[in-house]
mmCIF file of C-alpha atoms in Angstrom:
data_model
loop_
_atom_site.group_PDB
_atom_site.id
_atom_site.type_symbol
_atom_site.label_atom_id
_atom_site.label_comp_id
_atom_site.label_asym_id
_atom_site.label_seq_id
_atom_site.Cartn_x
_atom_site.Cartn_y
_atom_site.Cartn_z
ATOM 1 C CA UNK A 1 42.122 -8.459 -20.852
ATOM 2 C CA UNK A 2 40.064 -6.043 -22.248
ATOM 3 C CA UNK A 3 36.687 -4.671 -20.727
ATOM 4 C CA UNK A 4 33.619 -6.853 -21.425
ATOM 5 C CA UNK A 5 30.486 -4.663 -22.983
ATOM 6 C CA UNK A 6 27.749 -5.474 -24.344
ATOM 7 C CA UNK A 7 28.492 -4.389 -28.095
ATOM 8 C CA UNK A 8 27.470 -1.091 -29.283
ATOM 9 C CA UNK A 9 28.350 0.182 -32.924
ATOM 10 C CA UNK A 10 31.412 0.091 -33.830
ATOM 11 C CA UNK A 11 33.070 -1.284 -31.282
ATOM 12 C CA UNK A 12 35.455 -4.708 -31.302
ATOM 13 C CA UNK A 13 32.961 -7.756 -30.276
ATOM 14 C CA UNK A 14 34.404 -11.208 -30.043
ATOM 15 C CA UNK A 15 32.265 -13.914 -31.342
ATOM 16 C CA UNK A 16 32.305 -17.676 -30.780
ATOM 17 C CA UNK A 17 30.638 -19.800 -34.424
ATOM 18 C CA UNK A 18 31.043 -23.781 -34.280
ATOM 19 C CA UNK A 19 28.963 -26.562 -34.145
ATOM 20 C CA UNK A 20 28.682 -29.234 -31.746
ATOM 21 C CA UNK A 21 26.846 -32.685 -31.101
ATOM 22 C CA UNK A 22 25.083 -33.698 -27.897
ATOM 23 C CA UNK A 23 28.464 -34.249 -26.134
ATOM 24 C CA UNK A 24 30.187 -31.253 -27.129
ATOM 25 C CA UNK A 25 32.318 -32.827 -29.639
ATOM 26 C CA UNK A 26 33.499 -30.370 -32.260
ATOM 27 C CA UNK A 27 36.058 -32.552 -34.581
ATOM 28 C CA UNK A 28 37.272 -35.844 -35.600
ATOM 29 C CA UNK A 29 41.087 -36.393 -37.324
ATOM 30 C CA UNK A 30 40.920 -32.966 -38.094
ATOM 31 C CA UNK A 31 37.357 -32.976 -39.520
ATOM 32 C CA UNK A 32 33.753 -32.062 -38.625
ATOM 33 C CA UNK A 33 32.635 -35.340 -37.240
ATOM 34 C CA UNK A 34 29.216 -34.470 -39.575
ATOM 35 C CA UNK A 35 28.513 -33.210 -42.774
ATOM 36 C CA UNK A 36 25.852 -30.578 -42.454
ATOM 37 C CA UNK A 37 24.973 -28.181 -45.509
ATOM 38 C CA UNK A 38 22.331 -25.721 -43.641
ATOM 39 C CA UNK A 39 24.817 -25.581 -41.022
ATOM 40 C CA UNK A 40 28.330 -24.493 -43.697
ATOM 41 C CA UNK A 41 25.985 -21.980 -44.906
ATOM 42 C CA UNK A 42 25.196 -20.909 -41.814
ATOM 43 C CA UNK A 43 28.747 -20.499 -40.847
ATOM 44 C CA UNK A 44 29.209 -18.522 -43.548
ATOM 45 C CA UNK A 45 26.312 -16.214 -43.223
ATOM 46 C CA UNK A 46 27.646 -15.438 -39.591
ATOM 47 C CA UNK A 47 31.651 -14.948 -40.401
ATOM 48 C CA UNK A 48 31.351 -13.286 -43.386
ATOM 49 C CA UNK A 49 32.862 -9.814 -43.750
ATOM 50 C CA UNK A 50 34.743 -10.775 -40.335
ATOM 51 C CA UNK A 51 38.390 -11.521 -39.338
ATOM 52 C CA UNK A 52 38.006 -15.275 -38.269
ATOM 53 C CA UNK A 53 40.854 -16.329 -35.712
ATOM 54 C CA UNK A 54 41.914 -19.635 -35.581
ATOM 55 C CA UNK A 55 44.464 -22.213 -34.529
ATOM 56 C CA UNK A 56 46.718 -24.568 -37.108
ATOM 57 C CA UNK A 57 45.165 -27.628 -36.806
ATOM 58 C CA UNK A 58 41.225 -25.625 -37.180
ATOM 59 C CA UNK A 59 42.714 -24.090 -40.637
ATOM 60 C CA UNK A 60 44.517 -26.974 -42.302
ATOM 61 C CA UNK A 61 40.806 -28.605 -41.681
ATOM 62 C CA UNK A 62 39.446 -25.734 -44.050
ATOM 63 C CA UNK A 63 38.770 -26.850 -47.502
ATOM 64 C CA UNK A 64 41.364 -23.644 -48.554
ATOM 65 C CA UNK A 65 41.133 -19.777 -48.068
ATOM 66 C CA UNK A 66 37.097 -19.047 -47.343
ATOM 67 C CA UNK A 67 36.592 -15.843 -49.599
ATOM 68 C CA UNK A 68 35.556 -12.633 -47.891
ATOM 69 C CA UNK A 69 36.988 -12.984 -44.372
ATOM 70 C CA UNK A 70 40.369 -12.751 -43.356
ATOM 71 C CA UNK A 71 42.085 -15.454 -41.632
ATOM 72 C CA UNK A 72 44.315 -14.980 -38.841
ATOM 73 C CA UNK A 73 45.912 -18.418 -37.346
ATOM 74 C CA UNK A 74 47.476 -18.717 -33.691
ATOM 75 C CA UNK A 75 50.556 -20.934 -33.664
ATOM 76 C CA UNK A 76 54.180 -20.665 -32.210
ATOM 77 C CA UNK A 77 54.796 -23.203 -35.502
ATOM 78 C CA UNK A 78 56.757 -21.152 -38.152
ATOM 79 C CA UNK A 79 54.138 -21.709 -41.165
ATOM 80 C CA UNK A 80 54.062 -22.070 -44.349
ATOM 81 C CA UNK A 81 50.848 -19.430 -45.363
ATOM 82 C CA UNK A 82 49.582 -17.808 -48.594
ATOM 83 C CA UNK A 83 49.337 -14.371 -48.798
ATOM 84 C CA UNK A 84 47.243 -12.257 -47.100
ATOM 85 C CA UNK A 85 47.144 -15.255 -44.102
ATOM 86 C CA UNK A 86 48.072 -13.434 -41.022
ATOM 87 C CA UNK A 87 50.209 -15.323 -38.131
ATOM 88 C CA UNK A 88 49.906 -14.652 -34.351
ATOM 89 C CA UNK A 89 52.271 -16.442 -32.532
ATOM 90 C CA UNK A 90 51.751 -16.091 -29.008
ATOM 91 C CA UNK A 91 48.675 -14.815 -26.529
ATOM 92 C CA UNK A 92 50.309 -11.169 -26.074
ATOM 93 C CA UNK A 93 50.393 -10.955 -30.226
ATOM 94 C CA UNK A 94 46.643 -12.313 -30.030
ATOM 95 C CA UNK A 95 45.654 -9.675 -27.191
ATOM 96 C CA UNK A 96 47.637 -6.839 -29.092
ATOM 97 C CA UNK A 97 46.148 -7.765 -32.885
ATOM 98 C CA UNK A 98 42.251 -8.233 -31.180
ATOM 99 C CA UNK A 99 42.739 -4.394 -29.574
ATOM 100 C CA UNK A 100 43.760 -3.429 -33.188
ATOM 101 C CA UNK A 101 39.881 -4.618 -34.345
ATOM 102 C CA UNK A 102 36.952 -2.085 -34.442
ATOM 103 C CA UNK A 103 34.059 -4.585 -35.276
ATOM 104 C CA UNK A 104 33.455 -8.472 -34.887
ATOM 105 C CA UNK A 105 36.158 -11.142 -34.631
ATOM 106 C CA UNK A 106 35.071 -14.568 -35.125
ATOM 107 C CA UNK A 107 36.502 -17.318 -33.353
ATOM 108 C CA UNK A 108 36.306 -20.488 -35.246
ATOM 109 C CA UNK A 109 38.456 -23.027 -33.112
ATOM 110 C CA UNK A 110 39.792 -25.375 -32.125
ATOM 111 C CA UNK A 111 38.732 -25.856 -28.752
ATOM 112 C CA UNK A 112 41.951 -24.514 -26.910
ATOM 113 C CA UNK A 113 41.316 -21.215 -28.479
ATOM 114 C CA UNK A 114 38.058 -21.209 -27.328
ATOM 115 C CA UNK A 115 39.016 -21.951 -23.501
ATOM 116 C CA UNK A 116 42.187 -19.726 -24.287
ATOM 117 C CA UNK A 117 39.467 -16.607 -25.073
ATOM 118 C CA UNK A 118 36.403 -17.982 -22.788
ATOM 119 C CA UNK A 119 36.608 -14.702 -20.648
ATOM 120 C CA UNK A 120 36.137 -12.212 -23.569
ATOM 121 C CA UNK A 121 34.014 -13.622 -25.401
ATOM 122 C CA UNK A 122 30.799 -11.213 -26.002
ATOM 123 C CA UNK A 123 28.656 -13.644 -28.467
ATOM 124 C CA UNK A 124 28.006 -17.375 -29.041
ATOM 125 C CA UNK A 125 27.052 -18.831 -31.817
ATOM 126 C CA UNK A 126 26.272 -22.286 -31.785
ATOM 127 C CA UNK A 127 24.990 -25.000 -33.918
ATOM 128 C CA UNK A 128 23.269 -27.937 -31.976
ATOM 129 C CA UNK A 129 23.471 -31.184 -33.881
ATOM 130 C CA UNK A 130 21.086 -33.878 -32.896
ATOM 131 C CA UNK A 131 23.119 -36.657 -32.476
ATOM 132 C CA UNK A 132 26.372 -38.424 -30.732
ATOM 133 C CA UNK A 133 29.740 -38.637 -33.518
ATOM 134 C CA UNK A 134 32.579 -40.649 -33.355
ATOM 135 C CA UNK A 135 35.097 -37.486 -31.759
ATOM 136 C CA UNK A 136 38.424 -36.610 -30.449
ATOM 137 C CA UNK A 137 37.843 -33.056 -30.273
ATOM 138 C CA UNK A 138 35.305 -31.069 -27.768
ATOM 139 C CA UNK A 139 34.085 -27.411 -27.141
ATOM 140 C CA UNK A 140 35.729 -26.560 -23.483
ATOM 141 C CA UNK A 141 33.806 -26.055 -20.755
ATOM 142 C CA UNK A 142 32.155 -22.163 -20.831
ATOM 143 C CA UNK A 143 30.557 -20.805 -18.336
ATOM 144 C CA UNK A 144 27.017 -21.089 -19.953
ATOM 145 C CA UNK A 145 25.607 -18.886 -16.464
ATOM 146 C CA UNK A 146 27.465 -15.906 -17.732
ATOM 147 C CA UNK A 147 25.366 -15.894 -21.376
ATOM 148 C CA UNK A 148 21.806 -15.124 -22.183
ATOM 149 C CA UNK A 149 19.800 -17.023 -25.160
ATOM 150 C CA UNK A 150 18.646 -14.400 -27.432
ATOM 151 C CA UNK A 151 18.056 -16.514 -30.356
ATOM 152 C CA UNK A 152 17.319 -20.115 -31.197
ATOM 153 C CA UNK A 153 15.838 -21.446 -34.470
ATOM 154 C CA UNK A 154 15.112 -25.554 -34.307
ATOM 155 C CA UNK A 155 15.393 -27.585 -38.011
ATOM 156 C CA UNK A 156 15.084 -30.456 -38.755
ATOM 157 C CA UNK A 157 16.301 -33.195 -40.640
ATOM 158 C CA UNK A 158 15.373 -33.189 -44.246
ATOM 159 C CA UNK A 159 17.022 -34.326 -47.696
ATOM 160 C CA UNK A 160 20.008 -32.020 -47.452
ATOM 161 C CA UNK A 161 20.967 -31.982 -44.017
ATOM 162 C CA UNK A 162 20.414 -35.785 -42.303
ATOM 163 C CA UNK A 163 20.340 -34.301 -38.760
ATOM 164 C CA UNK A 164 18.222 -32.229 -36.479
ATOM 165 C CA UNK A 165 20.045 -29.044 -35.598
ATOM 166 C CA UNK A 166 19.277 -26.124 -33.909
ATOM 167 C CA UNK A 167 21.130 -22.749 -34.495
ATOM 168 C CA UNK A 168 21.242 -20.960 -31.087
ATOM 169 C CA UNK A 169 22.586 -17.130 -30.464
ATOM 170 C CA UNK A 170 24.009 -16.086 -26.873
ATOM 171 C CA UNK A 171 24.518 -12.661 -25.563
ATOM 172 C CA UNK A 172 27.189 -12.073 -22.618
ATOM 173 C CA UNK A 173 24.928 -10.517 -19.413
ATOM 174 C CA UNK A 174 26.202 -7.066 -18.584
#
């Protein structure tokens, strides 16, 4: 496991982005239980230009290749992947690829990634979505004591986006 720090220029920082209702549930049959524009975009504003690491199930949910990030999927599965996809297929390959990276990673999911990666993690980035969803997927447990809040911007509802949300940022204590 590789030292925590809090992030200085140009070194690697790993970086949590999902969303999540008011029981932690992250997905539904392989879906966002929710359909939330302000929050896509705001997914996008936060892993763009990054590597985003991911399991299968998290990128066969993706509506195809998201332009300007490269994706890089965990699974012992021998896959099928278009080019320029990059395969990890075990935690060592994972450890080994993220001491390869010199700036932000973005973990995207699905939730046993994110208890897989729970102690390196440096930033969260989560979207809180007013509301309870029909779920068979939640964010594991994190241990919340361990993270500061440095940012949180409330929204609500409006004729895009049907649900209060609030986008919240979380630095790792040093």
């Amino acid at each position: 496991s590789r030292p925590r720090s809090p992030f200085r220029k140009g070194e690697e920082m790993l970086s949590y982005v999902w969303a999540e209702d008011e029981k932690g549930a992250i997905g539904y049959q392989g879906r966002l239980p929710w359909h939330l524009p302000a929050d896509l975009a705001h997914f996008k504003a936060k892993t763009m230009g990054h590597p985003m690491l991911m399991g299968r199930k998290t990128f066969e949910s993706l509506p195809g290749l998201l332009p300007g990030r490269q994706h890089v999927i965990l699974s012992t599965r021998k896959l099928d992947l278009p080019a320029g996809v990059l395969q990890l297929k075990s935690e060592k390959e994972v450890s080994a690829w993220l001491k390869e990276q010199a700036g932000e990673v973005c973990v995207i999911g699905g939730s046993s990634l994110f208890a897989l990666l729970a102690d390196q993690v440096d930033k969260l980035e989560v979207t809180r979505i007013k509301g309870i969803f029909p779920a068979d997927t939640y964010m594991p447990n994190l241990d919340w004591a361990a993270f500061a809040l440095v940012k949180s911007e409330a929204h609500q509802a409006d004729g895009k986006n049907k649900y209060d949300y609030v986008f919240e940022t979380y630095l790792r204590k040093k």
